[in-house]
CSV table of C-alpha atoms and ligand atoms in Angstrom, one decimal:
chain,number,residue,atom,x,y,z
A,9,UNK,CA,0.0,0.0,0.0
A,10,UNK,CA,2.8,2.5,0.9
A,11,UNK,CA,4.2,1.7,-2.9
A,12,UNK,CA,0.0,2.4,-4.5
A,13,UNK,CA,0.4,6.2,-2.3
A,14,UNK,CA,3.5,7.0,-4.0
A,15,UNK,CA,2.7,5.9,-7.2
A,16,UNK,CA,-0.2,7.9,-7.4
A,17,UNK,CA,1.6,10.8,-5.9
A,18,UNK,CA,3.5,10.7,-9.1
A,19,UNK,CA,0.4,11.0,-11.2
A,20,UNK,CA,-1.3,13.9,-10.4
A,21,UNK,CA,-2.3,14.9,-13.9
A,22,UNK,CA,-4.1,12.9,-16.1
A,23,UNK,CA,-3.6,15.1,-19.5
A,24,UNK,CA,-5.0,12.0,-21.9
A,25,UNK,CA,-8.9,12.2,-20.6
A,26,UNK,CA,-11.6,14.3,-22.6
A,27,UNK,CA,-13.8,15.0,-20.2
A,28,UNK,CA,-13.2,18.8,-18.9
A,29,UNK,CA,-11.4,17.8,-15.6
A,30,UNK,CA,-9.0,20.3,-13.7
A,31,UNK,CA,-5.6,19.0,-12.7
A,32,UNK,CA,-4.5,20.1,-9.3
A,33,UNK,CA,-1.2,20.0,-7.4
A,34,UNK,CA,-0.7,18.3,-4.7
A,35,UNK,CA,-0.2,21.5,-3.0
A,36,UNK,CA,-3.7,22.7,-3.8
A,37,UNK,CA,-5.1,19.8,-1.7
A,38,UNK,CA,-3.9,20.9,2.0
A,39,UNK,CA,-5.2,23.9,3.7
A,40,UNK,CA,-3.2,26.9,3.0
A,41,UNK,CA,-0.3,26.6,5.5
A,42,UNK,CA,-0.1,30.2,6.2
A,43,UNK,CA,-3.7,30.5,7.3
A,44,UNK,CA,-4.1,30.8,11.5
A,45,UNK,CA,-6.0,28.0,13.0
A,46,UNK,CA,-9.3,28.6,14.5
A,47,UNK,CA,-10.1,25.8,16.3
A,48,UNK,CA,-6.7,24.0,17.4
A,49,UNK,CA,-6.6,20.7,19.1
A,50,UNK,CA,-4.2,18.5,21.1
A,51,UNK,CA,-4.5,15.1,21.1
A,52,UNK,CA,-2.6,12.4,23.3
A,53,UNK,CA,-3.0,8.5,22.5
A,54,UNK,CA,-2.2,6.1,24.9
A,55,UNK,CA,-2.4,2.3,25.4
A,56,UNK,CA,-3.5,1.8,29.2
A,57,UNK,CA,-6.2,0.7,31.2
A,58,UNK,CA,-10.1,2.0,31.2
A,59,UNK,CA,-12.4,2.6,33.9
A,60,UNK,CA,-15.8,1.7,32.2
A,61,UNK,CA,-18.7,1.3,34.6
A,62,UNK,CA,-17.8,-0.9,37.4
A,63,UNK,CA,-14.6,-2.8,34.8
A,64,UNK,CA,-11.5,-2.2,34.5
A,65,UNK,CA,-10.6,-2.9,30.6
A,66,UNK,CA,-7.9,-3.2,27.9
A,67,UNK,CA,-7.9,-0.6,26.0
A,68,UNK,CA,-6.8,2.9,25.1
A,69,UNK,CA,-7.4,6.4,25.4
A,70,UNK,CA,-6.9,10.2,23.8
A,71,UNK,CA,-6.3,12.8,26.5
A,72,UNK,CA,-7.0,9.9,29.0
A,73,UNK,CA,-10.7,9.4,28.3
A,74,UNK,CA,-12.4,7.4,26.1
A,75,UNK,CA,-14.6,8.4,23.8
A,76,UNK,CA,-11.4,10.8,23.3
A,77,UNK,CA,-12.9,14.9,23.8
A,78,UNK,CA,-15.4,16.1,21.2
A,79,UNK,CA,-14.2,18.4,18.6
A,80,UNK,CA,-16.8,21.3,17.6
A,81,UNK,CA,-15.7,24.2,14.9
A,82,UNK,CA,-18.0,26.4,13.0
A,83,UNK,CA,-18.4,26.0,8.9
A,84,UNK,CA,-15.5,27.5,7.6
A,85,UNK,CA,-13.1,27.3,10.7
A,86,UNK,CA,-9.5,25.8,10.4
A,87,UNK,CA,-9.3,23.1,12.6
A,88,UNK,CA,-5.8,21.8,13.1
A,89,UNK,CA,-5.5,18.8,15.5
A,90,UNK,CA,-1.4,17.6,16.6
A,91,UNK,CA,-1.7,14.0,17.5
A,92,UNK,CA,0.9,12.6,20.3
A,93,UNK,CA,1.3,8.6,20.7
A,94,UNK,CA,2.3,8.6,24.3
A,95,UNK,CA,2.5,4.7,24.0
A,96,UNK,CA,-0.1,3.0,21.7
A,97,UNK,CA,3.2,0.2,20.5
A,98,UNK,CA,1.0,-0.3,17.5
A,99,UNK,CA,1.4,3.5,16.5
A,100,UNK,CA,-2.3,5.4,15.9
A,101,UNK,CA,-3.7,7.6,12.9
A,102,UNK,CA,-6.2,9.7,13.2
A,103,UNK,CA,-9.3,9.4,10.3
A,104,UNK,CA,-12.3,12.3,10.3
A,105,UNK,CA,-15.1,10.2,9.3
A,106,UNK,CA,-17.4,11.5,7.0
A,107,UNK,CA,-15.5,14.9,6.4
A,108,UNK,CA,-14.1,15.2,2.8
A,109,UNK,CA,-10.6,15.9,4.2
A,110,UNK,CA,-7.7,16.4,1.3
A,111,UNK,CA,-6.3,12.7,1.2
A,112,UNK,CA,-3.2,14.1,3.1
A,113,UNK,CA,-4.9,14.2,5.8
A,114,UNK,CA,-7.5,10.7,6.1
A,115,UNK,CA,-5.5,9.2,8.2
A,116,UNK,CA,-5.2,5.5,6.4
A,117,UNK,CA,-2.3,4.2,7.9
A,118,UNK,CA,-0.2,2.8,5.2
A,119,UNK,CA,-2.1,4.6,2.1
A,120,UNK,CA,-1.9,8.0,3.1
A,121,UNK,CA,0.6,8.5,5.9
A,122,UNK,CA,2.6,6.0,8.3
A,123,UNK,CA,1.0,5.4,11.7
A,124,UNK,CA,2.7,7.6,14.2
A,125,UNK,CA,4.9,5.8,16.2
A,126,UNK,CA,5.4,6.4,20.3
A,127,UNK,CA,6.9,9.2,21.1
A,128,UNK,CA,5.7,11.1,17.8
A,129,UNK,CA,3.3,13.0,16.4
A,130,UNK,CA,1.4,14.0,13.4
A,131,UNK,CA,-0.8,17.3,12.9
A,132,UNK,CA,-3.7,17.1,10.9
A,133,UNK,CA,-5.2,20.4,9.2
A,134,UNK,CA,-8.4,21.1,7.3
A,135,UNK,CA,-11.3,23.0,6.9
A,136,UNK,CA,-14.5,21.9,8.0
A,137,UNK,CA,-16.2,22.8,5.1
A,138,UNK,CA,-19.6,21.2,5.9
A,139,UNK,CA,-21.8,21.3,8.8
A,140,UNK,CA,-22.8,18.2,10.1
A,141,UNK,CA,-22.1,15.4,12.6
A,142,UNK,CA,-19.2,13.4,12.0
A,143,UNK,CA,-16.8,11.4,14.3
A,144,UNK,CA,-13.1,10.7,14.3
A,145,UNK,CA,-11.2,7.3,15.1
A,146,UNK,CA,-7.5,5.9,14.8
A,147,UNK,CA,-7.6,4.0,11.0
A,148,UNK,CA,-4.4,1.9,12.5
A,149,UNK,CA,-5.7,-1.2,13.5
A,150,UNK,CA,-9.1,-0.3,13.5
A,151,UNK,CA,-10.9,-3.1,14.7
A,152,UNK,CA,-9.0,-3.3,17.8
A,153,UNK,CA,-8.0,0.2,18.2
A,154,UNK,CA,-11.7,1.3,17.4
A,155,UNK,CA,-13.5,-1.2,19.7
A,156,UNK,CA,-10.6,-0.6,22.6
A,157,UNK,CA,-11.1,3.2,22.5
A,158,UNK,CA,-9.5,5.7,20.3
A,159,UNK,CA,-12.4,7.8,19.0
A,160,UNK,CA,-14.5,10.4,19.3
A,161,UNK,CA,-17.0,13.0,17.7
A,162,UNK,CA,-16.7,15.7,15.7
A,163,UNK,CA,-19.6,18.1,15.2
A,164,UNK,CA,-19.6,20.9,12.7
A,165,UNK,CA,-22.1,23.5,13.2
A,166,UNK,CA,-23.4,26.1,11.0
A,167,UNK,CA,-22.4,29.7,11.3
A,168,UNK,CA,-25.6,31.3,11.5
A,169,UNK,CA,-27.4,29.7,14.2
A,170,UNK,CA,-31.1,30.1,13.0
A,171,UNK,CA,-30.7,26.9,11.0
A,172,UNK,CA,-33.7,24.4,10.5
A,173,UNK,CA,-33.4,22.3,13.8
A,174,UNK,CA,-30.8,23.9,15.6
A,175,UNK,CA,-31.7,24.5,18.9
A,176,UNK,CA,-29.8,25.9,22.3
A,177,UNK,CA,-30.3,21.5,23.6
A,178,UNK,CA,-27.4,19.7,20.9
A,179,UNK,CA,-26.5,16.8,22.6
A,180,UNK,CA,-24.2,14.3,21.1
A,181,UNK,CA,-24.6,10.2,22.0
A,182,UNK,CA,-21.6,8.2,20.7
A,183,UNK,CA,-22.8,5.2,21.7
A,184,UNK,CA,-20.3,2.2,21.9
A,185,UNK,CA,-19.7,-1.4,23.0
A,186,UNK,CA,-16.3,-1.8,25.2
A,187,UNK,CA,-15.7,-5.7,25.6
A,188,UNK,CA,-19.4,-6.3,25.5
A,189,UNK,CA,-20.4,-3.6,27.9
A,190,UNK,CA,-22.9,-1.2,26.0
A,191,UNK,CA,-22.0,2.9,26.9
A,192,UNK,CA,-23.1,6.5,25.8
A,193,UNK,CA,-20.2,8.7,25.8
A,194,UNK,CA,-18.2,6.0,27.9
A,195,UNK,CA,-20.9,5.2,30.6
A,196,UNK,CA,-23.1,2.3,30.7
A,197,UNK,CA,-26.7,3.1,30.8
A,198,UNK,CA,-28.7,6.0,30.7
A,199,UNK,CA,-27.2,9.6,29.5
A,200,UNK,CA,-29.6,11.9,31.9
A,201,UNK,CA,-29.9,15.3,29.7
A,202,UNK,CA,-31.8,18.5,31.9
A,203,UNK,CA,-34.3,20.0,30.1
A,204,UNK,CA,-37.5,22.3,30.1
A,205,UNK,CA,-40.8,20.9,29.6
A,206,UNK,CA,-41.7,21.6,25.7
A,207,UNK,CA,-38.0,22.2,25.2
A,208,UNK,CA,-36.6,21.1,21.2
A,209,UNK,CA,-32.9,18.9,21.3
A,210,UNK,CA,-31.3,17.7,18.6
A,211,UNK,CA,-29.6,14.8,19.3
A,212,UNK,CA,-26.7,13.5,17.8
A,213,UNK,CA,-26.4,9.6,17.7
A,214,UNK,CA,-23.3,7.8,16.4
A,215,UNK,CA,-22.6,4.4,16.2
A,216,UNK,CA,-19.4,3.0,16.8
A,217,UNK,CA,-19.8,-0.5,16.9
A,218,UNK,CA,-19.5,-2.9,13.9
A,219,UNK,CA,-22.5,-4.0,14.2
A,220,UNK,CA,-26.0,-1.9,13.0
A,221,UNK,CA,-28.0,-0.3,15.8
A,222,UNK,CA,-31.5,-0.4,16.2
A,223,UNK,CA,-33.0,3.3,17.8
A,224,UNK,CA,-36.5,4.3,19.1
A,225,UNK,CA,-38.4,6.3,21.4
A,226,UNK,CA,-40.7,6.5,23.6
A,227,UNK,CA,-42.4,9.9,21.9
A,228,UNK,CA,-42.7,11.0,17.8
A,229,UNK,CA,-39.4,12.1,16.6
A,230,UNK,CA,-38.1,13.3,13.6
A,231,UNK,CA,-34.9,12.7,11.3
A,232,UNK,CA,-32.9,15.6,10.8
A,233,UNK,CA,-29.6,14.8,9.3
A,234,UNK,CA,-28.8,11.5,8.2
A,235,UNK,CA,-24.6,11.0,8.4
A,236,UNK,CA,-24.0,14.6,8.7
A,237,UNK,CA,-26.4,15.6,5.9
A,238,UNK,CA,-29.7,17.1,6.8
A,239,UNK,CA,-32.4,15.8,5.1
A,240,UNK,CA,-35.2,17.9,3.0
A,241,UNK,CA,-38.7,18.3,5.2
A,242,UNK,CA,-38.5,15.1,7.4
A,243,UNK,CA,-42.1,14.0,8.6
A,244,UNK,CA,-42.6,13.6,12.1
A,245,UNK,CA,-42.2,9.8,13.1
A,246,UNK,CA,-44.0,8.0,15.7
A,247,UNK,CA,-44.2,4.2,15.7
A,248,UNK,CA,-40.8,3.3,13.8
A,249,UNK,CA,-37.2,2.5,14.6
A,250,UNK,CA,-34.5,3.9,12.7
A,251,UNK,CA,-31.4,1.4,11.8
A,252,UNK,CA,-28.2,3.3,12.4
A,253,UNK,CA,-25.5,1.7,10.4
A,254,UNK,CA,-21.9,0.9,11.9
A,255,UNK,CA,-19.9,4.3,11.5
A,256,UNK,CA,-23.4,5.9,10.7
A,257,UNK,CA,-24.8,8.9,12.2
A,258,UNK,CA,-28.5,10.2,13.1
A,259,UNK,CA,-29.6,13.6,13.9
A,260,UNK,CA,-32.9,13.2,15.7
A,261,UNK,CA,-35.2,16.0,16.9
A,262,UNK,CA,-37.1,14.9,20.0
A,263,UNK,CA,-39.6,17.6,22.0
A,264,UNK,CA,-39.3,17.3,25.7
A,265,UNK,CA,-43.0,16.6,26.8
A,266,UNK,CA,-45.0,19.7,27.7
A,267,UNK,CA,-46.9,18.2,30.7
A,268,UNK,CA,-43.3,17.2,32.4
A,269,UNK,CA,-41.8,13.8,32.2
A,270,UNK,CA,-38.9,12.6,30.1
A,271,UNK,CA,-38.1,11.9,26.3
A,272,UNK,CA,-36.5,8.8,26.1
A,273,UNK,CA,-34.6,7.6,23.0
A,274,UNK,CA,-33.4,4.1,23.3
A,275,UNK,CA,-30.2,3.4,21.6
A,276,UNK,CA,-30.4,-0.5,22.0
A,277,UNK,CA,-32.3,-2.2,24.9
A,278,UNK,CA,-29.3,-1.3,27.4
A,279,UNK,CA,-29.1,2.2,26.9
A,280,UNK,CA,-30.8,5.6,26.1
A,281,UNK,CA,-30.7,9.1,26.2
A,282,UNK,CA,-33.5,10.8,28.7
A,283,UNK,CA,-34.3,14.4,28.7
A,284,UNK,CA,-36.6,16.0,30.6
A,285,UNK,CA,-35.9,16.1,34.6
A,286,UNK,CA,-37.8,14.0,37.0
A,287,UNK,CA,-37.1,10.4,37.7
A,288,UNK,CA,-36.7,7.7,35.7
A,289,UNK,CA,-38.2,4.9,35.2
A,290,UNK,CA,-36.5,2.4,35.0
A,291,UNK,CA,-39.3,0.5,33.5
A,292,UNK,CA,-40.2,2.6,31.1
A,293,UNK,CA,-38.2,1.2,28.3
A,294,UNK,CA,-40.1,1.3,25.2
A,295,UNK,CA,-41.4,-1.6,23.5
A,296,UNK,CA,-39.2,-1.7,20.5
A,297,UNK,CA,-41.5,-0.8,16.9
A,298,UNK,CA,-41.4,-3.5,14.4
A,299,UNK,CA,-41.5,-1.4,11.8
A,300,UNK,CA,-38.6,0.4,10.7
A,301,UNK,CA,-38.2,4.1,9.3
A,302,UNK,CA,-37.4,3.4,5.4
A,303,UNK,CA,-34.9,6.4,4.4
A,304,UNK,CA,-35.7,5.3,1.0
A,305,UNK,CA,-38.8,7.1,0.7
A,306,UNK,CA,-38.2,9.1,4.5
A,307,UNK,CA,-38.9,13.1,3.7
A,308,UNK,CA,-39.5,15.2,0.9
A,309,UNK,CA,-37.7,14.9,-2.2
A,310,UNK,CA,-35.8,18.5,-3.5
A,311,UNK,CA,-32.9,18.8,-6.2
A,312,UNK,CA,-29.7,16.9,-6.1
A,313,UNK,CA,-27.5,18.4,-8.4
A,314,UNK,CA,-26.8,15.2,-9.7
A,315,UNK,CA,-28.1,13.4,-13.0
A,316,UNK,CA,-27.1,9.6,-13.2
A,317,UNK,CA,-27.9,9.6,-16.9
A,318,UNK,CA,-24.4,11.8,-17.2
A,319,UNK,CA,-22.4,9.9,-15.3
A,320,UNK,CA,-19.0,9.3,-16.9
A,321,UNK,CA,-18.0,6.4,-15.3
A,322,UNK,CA,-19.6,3.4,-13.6
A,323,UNK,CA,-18.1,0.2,-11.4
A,324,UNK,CA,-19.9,-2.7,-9.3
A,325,UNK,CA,-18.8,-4.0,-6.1
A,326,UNK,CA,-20.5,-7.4,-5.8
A,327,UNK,CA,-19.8,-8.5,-2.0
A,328,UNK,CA,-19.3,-12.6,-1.8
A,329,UNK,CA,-16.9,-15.1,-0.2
A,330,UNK,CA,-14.5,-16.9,-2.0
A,331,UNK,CA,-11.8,-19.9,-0.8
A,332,UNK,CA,-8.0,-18.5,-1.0
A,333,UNK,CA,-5.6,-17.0,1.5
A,334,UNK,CA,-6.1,-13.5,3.2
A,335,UNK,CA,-2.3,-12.7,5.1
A,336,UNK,CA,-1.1,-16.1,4.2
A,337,UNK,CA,-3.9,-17.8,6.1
A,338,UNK,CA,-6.3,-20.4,3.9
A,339,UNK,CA,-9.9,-19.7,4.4
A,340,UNK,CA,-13.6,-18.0,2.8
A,341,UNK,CA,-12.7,-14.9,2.8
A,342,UNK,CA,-14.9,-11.5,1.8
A,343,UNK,CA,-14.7,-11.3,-1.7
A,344,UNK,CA,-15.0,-8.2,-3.8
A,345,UNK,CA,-16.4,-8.3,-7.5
A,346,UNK,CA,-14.7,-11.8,-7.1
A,347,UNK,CA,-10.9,-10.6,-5.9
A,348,UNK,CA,-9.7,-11.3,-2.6
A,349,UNK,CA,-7.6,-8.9,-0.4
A,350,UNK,CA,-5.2,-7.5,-1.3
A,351,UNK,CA,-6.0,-8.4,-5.2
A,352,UNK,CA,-9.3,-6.3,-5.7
A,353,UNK,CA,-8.2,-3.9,-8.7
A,354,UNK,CA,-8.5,-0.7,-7.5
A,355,UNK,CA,-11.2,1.8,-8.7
A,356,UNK,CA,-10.0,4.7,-11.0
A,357,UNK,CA,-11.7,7.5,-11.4
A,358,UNK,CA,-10.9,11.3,-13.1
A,359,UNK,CA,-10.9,14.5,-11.1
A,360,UNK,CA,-15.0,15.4,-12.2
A,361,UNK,CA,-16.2,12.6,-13.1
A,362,UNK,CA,-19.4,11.7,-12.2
A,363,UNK,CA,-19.6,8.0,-10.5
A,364,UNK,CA,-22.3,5.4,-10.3
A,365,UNK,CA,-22.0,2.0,-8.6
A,366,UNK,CA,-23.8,-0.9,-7.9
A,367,UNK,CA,-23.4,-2.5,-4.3
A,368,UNK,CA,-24.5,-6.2,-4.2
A,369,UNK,CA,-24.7,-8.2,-1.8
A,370,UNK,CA,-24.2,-12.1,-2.0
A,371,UNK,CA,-23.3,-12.9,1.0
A,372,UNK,CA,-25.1,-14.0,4.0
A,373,UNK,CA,-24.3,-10.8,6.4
A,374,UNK,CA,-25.2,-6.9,6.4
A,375,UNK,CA,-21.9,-4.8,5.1
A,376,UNK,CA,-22.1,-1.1,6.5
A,377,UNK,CA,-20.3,-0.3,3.3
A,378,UNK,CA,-17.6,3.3,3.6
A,379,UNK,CA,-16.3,5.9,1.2
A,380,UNK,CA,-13.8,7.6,2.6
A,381,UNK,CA,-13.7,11.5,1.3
A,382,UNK,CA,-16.8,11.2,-0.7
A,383,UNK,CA,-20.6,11.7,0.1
A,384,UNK,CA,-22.6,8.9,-1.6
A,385,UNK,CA,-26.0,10.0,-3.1
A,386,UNK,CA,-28.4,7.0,-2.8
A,387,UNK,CA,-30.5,6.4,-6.5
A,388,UNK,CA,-32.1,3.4,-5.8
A,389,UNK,CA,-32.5,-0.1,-3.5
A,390,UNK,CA,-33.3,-3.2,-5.4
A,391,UNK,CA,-34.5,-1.2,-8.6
A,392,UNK,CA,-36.8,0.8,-6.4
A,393,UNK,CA,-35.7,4.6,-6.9
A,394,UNK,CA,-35.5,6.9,-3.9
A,395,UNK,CA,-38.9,8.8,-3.5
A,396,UNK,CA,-38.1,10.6,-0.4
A,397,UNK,CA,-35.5,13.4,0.5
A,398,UNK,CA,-32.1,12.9,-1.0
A,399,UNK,CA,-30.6,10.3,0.9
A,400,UNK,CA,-26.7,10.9,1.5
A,401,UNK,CA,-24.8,8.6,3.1
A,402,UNK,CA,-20.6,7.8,4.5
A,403,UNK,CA,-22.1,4.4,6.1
A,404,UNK,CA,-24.9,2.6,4.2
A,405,UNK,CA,-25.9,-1.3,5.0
A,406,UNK,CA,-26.2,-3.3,2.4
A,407,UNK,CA,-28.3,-5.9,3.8
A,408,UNK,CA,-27.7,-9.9,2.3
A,409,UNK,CA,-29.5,-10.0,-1.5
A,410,UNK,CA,-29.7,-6.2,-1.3
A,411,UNK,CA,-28.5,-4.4,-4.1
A,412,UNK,CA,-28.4,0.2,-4.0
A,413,UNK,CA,-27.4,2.2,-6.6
A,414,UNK,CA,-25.2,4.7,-5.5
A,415,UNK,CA,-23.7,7.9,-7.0
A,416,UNK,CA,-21.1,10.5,-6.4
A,417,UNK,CA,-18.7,13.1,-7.9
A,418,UNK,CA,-15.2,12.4,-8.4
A,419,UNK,CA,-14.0,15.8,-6.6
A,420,UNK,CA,-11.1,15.1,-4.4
A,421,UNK,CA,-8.3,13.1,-5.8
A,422,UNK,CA,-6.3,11.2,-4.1
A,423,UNK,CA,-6.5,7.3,-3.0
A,424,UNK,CA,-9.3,6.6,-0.7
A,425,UNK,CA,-10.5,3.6,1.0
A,426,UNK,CA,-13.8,1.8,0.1
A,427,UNK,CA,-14.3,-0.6,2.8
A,428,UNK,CA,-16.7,-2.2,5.1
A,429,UNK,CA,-17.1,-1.0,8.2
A,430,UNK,CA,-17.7,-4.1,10.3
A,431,UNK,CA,-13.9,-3.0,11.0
A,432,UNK,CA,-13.5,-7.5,11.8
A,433,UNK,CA,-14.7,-7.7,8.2
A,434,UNK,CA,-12.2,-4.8,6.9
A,435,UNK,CA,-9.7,-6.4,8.8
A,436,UNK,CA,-10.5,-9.8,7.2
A,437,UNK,CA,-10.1,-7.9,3.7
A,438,UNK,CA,-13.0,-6.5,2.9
A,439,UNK,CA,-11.2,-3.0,1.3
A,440,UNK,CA,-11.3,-1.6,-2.0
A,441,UNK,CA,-9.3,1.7,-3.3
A,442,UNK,CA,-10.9,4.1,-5.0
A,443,UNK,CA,-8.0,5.8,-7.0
A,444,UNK,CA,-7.8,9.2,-9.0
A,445,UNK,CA,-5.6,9.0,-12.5
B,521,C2O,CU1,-14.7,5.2,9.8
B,521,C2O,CU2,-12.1,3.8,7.0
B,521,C2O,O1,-13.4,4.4,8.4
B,522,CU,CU1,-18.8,-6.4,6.0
């Protein structure tokens, strides 16, 4: 992989191609050195033990906490994060999921920098261009380093603050399973939020886990922002869950009950977010809906910007299992249009191009399929086109025999990982490279 990043560092220009592409530097892709940093971070890895609950765990830790401490900047602001490894022996990287970083700056070990060592450091810089909720994690070992710690969220808020669903009650729920313990923000159980009867929140729900999560609530609720991206006039909801993807994010607007009591969003059986004051319940947990929100047809549709009749290039990625070796080891491994790890030919694309794809699932398991540095406009789900708002996703389950069309422009060149994030299944070899000529 190190021998891909400087091969393509090599080929910044692609002057062959008709289509009316800009070539950029390599220099054009970082934020301008000389500009002051707004919103400036310090971040601390280390490998040591974690308090969570009543266990004491394996794991790790940025600042000394885990979730690591959340990162907030307004649209526009130059955020510029130095990461330390204090004494993570497997070195740690830093990746912004969900923001469309330059690729100098994902954090791939081994595609777009080295992991940093102990005793070093790396400093990331870029603008947070869009508003939205996002979350950051090491890409080093992520399975292990992800489930034993190193991550946190990263939230991105508009300048003006009269924006649709913004209220003065933002609370953000990463919620997360440490060695089979289920936690918000690092603590089992419930995340108690005060509030005023009648009071608006926003709440921001990540899931960390590898596996999808299932949300609900005990009042109607409605979908703002769906991976960071809001969503055009979301109805209210009342008798559905919502899915939440792994590395997915949902915005959800809940209303504090007038007449006193508590809002209570369930994120799994074991854990929830209350607002409200008063006493719990603590048998007040929900009966969990049956049926579940559809984003497909979820909102109001509104312009896209994006036309898949002029798309300029187009790929599959047929998900299966295949017999062969994965790291010298015999086994079914993931397969991807066929290829096994490290084989899977990577996906080229031109600066402006337009790019559909067809995810398809064979296999017998969900695949919370990720882009990095792209947003992914969903066209379609097993031939049924998408009827509600625009639907943009990072993290999208592809459940088994499910096949979505998928689009997205080509506008930030570089190589970027396409993997699943079932981060046991992307360390099994489920990874693709998506790769600008
Ligand atoms: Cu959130 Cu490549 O990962
Ligand atoms: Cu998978």
């Amino acid at each position: 992989l190190g021998g891909t990043a400087a091969a393509a560092a090599g080929h910044s220009g692609h002057a062959d191609t008709a289509a009316p592409t800009t070539t950029r530097a390599v220099t054009d892709l970082v934020a301008d050195p000389s500009r002051p940093v707004d919103v400036r971070v310090e971040l601390t890895a280390r490998q040591e033990s974690i308090r969570i609950g009543e266990r004491e765990l394996d794991g790790f830790t940025l600042n000394n906490v885990t979730p690591g401490p959340e990162i907030r900047a307004v649209q526009g602001q130059l955020v510029e994060v130095r990461l330390r490894n204090a004494s993570v022996g497997a070195g740690v990287t830093l990746h912004w999921h969900g923001v469309d970083v330059p690729n100098a700056m994902d954090g791939v070990a081994g595609v777009t920098q080295d992991a940093v060592p102990v005793g070093e450091e790396f400093v990331y810089r870029f603008v947070a261009d869009r508003v939205g909720s996002f979350w950051y994690h090491s890409h080093q070992l992520s399975n292990p380093q992800v489930a034993g710690g190193l991550f946190g969220s990263l939230v991105v808020v508009p300048r003006t603050t009269s924006a649709a669903g913004l209220t003065d009650l933002d609370v953000t729920a990463l919620a997360h399973t440490y060695a089979g313990v289920r936690t918000i923000n690092g603590a089992p159980g419930e995340l108690r939020v005060p509030a005023a009867p009648g009071q608006l929140a926003r709440v921001r729900i990540t899931n960390t886990d590898n596996a999808p999560m299932t949300v609900w609530a005990n009042l109607p609720y409605r979908v703002l922002a769906v991976d960071g991206t809001d969503l055009h006039e979301p109805g209210l909801v009342t008798d559905r869950s919502l899915s939440l993807a792994a590395g997915g994010r949902a915005d959800l607007q809940v209303k504090v009950p007038a007449a006193g009591g508590l809002a209570r969003i369930q994120l799994s059986r074991a854990t929830a977010v209350l607002l409200g004051s008063g006493a719990a319940d603590p048998a007040a947990v929900p009966a969990q809906p049956t049926e579940r929100l559809d984003l497909l047809t979820y909102g109001t549709p509104a312009p896209t910007g994006i036309d898949p009749a002029q798309a300029t290039r187009h790929f599959d990625y047929v998900i299966g299992r295949r017999l062969g070796f994965v790291r010298g080891r015999p086994g079914m491994w993931w397969s991807i249009n066929g290829h096994l790890y490290p084989h899977v030919p990577m996906y080229v694309v031109a600066d402006g191009d337009l790019v559909t794809m067809r995810l398809e699932n064979r296999s017998s398991e969900v695949h919370p399929m990720h882009l990095h540095g792209h947003r992914l406009l969903v066209l379609a789900r097993d031939g049924q086109p998408s009827s509600g708002s625009p639907w943009w996703v990072d993290s999208l389950d592809v459940q088994p025999r499910e096949t979505y069309d998928i689009a997205f422009v080509a506008g930030n060149p570089g190589i970027w990982m396409d993997h699943c994030h079932n981060l046991e299944h992307a360390e099994d070899g489920m990874v693709a490279h998506l790769m600008y000529e």
